[in-house]
XYZ file of C-alpha atoms in Angstrom:
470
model
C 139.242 -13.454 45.058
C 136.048 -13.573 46.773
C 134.366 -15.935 44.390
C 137.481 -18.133 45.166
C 137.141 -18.398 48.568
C 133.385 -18.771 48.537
C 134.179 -21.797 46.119
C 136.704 -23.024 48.617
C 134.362 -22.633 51.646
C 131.344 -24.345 50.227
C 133.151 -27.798 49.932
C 134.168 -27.581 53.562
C 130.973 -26.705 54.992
C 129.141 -29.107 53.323
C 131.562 -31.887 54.455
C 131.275 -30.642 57.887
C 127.348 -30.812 57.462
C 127.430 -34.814 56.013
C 129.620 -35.593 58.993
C 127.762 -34.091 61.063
C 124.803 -35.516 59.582
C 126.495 -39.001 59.588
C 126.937 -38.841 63.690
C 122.896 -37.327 64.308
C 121.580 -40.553 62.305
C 123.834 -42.909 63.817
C 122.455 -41.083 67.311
C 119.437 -42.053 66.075
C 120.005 -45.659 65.417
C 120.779 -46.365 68.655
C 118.477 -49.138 70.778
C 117.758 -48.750 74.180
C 115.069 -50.982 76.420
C 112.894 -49.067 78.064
C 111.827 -52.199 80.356
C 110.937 -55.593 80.380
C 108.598 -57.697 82.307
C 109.013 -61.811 82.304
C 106.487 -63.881 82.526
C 105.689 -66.039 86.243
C 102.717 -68.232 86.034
C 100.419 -68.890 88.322
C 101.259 -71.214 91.054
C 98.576 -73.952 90.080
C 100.835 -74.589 87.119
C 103.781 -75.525 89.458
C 105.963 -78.901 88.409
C 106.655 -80.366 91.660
C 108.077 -84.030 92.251
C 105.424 -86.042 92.471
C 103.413 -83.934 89.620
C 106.376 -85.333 87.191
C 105.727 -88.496 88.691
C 102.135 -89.133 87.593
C 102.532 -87.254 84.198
C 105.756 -89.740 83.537
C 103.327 -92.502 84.743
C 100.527 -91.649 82.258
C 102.522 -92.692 79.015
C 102.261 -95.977 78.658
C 105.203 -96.340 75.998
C 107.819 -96.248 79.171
C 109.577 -99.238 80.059
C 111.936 -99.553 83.267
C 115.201 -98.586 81.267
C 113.303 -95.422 79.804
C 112.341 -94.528 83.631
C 116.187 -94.973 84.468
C 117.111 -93.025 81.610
C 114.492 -89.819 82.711
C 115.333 -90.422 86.438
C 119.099 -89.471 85.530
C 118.325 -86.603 83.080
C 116.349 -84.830 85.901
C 118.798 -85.370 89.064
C 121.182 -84.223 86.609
C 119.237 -81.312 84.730
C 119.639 -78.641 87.190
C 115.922 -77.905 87.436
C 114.278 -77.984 90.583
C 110.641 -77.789 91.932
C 109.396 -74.357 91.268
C 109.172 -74.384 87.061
C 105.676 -74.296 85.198
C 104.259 -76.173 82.770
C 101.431 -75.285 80.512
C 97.765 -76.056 82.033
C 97.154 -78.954 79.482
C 99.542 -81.053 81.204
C 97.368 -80.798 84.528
C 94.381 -81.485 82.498
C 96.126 -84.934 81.792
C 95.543 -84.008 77.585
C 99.030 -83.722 76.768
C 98.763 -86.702 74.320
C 95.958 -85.013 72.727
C 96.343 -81.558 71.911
C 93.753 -79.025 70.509
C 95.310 -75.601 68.878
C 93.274 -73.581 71.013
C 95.770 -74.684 73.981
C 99.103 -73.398 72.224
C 96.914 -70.455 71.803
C 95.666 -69.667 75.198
C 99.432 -70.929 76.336
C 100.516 -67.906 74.812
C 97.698 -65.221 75.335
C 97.676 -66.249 79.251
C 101.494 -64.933 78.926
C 100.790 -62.152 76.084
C 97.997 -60.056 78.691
C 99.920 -60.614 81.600
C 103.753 -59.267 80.326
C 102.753 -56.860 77.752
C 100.056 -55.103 80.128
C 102.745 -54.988 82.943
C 105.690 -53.246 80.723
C 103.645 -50.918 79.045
C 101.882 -49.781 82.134
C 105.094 -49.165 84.054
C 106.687 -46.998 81.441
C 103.692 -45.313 80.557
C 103.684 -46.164 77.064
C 99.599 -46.717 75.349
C 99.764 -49.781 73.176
C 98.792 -46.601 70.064
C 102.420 -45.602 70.405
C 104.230 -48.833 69.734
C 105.541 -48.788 66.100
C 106.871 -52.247 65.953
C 106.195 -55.418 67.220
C 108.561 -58.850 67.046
C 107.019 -62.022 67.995
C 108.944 -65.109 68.006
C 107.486 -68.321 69.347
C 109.425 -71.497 67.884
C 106.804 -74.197 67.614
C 103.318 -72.596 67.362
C 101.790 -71.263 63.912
C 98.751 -70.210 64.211
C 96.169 -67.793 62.151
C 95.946 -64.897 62.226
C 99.360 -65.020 63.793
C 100.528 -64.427 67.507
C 101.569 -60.517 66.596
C 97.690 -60.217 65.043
C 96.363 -61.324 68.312
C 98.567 -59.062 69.974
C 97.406 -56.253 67.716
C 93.706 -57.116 67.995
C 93.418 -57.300 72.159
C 95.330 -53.682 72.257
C 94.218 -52.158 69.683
C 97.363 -50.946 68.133
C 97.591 -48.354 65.279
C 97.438 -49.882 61.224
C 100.708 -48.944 60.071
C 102.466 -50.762 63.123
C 105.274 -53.260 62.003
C 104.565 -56.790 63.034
C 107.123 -59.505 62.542
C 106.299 -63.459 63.571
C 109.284 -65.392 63.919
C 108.770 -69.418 64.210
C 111.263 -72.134 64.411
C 114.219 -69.704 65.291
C 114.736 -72.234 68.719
C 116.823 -70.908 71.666
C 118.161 -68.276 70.052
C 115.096 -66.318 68.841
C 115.368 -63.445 71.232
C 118.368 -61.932 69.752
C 117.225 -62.353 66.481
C 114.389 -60.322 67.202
C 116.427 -58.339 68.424
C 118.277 -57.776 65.193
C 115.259 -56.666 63.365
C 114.341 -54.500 66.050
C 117.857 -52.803 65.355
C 117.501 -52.328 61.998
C 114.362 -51.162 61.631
C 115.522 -48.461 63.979
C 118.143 -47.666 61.563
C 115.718 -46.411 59.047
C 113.342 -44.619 61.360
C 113.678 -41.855 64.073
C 112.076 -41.948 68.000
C 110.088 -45.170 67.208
C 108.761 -47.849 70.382
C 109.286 -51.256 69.686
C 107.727 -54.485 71.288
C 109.556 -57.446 71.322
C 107.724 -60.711 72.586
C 109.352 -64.081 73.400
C 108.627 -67.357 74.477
C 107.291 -70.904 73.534
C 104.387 -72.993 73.062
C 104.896 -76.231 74.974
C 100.930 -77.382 75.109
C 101.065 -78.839 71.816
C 104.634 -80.077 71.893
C 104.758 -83.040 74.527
C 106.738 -85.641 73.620
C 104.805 -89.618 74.388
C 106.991 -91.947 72.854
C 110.119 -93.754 74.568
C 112.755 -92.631 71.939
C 115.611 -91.532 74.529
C 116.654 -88.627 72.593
C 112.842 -87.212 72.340
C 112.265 -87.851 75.931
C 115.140 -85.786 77.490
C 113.015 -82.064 75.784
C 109.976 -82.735 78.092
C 112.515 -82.624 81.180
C 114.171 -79.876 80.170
C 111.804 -77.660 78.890
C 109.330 -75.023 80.832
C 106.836 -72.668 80.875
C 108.130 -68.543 80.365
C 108.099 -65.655 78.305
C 109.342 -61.682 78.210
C 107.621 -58.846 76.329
C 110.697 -56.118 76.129
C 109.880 -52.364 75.136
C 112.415 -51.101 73.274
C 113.602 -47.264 71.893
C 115.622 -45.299 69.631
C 114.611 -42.096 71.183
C 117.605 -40.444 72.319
C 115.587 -37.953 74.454
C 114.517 -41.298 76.375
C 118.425 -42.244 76.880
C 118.207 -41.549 80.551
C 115.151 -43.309 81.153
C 116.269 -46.289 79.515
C 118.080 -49.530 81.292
C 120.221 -50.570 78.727
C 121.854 -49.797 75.645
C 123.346 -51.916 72.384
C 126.625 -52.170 71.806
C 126.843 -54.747 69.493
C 125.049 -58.527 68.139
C 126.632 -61.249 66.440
C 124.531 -63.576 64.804
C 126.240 -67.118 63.729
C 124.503 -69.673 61.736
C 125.848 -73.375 60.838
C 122.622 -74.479 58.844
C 125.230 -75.191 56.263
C 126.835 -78.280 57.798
C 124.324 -81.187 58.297
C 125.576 -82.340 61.472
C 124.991 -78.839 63.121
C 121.783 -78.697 61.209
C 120.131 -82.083 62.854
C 121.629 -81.729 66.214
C 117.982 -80.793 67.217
C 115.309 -81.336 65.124
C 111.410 -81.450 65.343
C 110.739 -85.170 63.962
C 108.166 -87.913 64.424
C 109.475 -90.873 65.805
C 109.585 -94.511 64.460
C 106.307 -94.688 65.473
C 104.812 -91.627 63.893
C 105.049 -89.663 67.350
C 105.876 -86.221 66.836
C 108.878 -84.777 69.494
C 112.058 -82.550 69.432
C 115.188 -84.664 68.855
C 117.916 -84.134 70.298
C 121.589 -85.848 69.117
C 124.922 -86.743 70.502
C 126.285 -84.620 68.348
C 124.511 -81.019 70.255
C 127.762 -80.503 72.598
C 129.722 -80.893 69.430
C 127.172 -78.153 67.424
C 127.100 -75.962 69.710
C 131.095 -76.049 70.324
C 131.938 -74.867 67.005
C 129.212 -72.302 66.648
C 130.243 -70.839 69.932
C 134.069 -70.690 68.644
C 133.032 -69.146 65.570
C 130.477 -66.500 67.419
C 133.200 -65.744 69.774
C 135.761 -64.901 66.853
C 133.454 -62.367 65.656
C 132.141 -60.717 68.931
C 135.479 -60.439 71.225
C 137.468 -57.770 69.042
C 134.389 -55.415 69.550
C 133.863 -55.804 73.062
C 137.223 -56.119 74.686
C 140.281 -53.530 74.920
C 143.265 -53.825 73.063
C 145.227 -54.456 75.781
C 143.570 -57.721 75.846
C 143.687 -58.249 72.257
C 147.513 -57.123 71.713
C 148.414 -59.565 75.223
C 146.298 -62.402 73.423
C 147.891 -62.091 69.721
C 151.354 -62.090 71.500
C 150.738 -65.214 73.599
C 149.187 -66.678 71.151
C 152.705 -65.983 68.703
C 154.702 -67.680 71.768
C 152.858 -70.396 72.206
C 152.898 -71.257 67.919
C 156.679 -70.525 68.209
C 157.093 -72.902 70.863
C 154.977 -75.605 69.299
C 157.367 -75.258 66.049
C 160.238 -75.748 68.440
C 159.115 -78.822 69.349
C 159.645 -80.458 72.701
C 160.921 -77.323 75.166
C 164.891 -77.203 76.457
C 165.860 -79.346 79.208
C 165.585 -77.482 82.390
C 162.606 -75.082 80.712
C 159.010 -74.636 82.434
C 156.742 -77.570 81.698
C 153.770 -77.319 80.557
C 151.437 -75.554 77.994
C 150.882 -71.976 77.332
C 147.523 -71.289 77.746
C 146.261 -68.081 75.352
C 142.826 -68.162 76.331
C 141.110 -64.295 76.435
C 139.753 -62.902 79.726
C 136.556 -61.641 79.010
C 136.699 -60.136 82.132
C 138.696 -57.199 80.803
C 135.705 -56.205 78.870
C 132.165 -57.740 80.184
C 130.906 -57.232 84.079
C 128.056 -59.890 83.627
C 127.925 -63.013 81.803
C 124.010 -63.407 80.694
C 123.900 -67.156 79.403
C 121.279 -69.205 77.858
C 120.112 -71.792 80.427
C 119.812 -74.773 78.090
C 121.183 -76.949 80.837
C 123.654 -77.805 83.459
C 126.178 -78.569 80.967
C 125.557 -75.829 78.787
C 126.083 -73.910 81.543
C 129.020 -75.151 82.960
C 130.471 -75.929 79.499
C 130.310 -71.862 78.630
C 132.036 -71.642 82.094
C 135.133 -73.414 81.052
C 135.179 -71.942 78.067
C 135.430 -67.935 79.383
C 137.031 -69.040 82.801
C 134.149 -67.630 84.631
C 133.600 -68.048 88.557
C 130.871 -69.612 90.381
C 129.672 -65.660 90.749
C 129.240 -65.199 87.562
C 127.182 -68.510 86.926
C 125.129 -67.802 89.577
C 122.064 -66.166 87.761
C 122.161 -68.888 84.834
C 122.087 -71.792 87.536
C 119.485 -70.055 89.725
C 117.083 -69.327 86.799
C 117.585 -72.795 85.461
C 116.782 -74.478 88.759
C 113.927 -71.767 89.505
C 112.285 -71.402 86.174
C 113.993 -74.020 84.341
C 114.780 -74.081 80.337
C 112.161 -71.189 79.067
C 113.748 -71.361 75.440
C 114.222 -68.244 73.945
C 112.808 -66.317 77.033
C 115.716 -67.269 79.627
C 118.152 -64.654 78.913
C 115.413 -62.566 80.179
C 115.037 -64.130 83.487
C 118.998 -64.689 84.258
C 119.219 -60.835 83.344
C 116.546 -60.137 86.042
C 118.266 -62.227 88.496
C 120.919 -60.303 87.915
C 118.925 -56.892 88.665
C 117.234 -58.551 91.503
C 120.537 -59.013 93.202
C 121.602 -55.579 92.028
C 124.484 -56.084 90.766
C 123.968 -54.208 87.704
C 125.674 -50.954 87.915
C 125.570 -47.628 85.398
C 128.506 -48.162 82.845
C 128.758 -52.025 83.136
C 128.416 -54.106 80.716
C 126.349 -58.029 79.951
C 127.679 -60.311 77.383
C 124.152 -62.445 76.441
C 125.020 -65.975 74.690
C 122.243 -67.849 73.307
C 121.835 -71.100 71.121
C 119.293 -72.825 68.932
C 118.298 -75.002 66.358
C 119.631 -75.138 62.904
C 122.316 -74.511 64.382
C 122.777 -70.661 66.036
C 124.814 -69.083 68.461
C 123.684 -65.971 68.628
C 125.249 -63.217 71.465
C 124.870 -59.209 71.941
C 126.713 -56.947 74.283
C 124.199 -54.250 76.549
C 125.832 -51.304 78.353
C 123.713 -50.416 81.657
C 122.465 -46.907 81.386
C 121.623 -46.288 84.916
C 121.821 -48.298 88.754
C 119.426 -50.977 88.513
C 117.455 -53.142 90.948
C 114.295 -53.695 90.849
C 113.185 -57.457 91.636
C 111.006 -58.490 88.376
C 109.740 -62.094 88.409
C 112.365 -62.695 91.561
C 111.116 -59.518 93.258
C 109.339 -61.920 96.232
C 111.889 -64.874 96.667
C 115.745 -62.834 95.093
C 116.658 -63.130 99.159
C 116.533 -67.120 99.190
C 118.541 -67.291 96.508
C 121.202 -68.768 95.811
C 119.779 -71.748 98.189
C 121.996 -73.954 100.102
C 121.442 -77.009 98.279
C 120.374 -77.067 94.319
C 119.539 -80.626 95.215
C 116.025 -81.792 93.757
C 114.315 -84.839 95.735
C 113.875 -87.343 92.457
C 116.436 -89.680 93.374
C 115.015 -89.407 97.490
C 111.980 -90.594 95.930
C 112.103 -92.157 92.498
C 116.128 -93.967 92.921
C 114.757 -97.564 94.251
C 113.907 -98.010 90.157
C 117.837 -98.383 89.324
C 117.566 -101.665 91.781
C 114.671 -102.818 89.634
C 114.853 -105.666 87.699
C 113.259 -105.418 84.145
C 111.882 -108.731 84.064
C 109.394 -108.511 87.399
C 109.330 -104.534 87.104
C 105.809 -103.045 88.017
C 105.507 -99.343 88.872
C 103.541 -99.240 92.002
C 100.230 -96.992 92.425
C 101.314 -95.238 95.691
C 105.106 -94.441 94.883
C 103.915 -90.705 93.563
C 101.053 -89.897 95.473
């Protein structure tokens, strides 16, 4: 009888040991940031109006319709006066390149972030165990991570992962590895570095859709220290609930939407087509499928699935009864019943306000995407980073709520992760000095004030005067 029961008891225990086994590793797997630190240049790099003037002056390839054509894009860009540009465009090279500028681009960036984050949490660079570099358009050996390696002297086994051409969305892939290497190894420290080279990546033809990626894009970057130390839980800012990576490489139209090309004329540049609103629309759709059953409650999903079944009923009806409410059902979701904070990829004013329709969001909650693109302007895959400290700096983030972060890029990705916030947060970051003027009362920039007399211009006795930018 004894030897029966002890036969009966083993089984049980040792299921109760692989669950509980089961729930300490996925403990364990958990990913946490630590801190983050984003990148501010120094002020000499500054891109005021009449900078842009002179540097749009320089290349001779412009023509009065392409100055009408950049003079729109930038009224209408959202950017304003305080973004940076790499120091090679104040050296008046930009047409002629050298690697060592991509390169000291990104180390000027690398010393100042990384140094800042790891001081603050009081982390040596000996104790990270992996580090994520992702810089789209700058290859260089030894690569970025090496360089990284080399200044701090990190340990030999550290994993190092470069990431190049990943676009706008490279942040959340890094991300991803990040996760999973944390699901095969306990209480590790993880660096993740983003940003992009634009020194060697000015565009100086006059193709149209070349020309609009020098107005849009700016100088930035974000190293983020990251943990799956549960011990460190309280220390931490935020935690993972979930990423959804999407990827429409397969259809061509998604896949050349933006493109690094040469020109007609053997100028290299990043194209971007007609077709990007249309790209990005269907990636976002498909993302969104994916993503919303794990981050709202069912509530929202069982009131969605059963407007959703009126509204097909309806539409198989036909026309509606005379007398009957006019109009369409609308069965969008409200993200609101699940996300606090909407964390959006600032890849312009209509990317911006496009996402806006899309989730019904308020003016509030575009607030830190149209701030950081009018402060800092498009920093690629670094801007989630900044609109997440805007939100910080305004201290709105509060323990328990939670940031949907939406990202796009070439190929073409949407890419979006959910972060629960582990404690009251509020320090200032990169806004720290200036989060008080902000929002301003005008997003205005002065290009038209100055530059608009060129849309009266006549193309046959057009000549760009020598004092209208200085």
């Amino acid at each position: 009888m004894e030897l029966f029961s002890l036969l009966f008891i083993i089984p049980i225990l040792y299921g109760f040991f692989i669950l509980w086994k089961w729930v300490n590793d996925l403990r364990d797997q958990q990913c946490y940031i630590l801190d983050y630190q984003c990148h501010k240049p120094s002020d000499d790099r500054m891109v005021g109006t009449e900078f842009c003037g002179e540097v749009i002056k320089r290349n001779k390839n412009l023509g009065l319709n392409e100055y009408k054509f950049l003079l729109k894009a930038i009224v209408s860009s959202g950017i304003g006066e305080q973004t940076y540009a790499p120091r090679i465009m104040f050296d008046g090279r930009e047409e002629c390149p050298k690697l060592e500028d991509g390169i000291s681009e990104m180390e000027e960036f690398f010393y100042d972030s990384i140094g800042k984050v790891l001081s603050r949490a009081g982390i040596s660079p000996q104790e990270i165990d992996a580090l994520v570099v992702n810089v789209s358009m700058l290859a260089a050996v030894p690569s970025l991570s090496s360089r990284i390696i080399n200044h701090y002297k990190m340990r030999p086994d550290i994993k190092s992962f470069d990431l190049a051409g990943m676009g706008c969305s490279a942040s959340l892939i890094s991300l991803d590895i990040i996760r999973n290497v944390f699901k095969s190894y306990k209480n590790k420290f993880a660096l993740l570095v983003t940003s992009e080279s634009l020194s060697q990546n000015w565009y100086s033809g006059n193709d149209r859709s070349m020309i609009l990626a020098n107005c849009l894009f700016r100088s930035g970057g974000c190293a983020i220290l990251l943990t799956n130390n549960k011990a460190l839980k309280h220390q931490a800012m935020f935690k993972l609930k979930c990423l959804v990576r999407t990827h429409h490489g397969a259809k061509d139209e998604s896949y050349g939407c933006c493109i690094q090309k040469e020109d007609d004329q053997g100028r290299m540049g990043f194209h971007l087509s007609k077709s990007l609103p249309k790209a990005a629309t269907r990636s976002f759709v498909d993302n969104l499928r994916v993503i919303t059953p794990k981050i709202l409650p069912v509530r929202e999903l069982l009131r969605f699935m059963v407007v959703s079944v009126v509204k097909k009923w309806k539409l198989r009806l036909g026309s509606a009864p005379k007398g009957a409410p006019q109009g369409p059902i609308k069965a969008g979701v409200n993200f609101k019943s699940g996300v606090d904070h909407f964390c959006l990829h600032t890849g312009g004013k209509a990317v911006i306000e496009g996402i806006g329709v899309s989730l019904n969001l308020s003016e509030y909650d575009l607030e830190p995407a149209r701030m950081t693109l009018h402060r800092y302007g498009n920093t690629s895959a670094s801007s989630l980073w900044y609109v997440l400290a805007y939100m910080e700096a305004k201290k709105r983030l509060k323990k328990g709520n939670r940031v949907l972060m939406i990202s796009f890029g070439a190929g073409f990705k949407c890419n979006s992760c959910v972060w629960e916030v582990v404690r009251d947060l509020g320090d200032g970051n990169v806004w720290k000095d200036e989060i008080d003027s902000f929002p301003p009362k005008t997003l205005l920039n002065p290009f038209m004030a100055k530059y608009g007399w060129i849309q009266d211009e006549d193309p046959t006795t057009f000549k760009f005067p020598d004092d209208s930018y200085v």
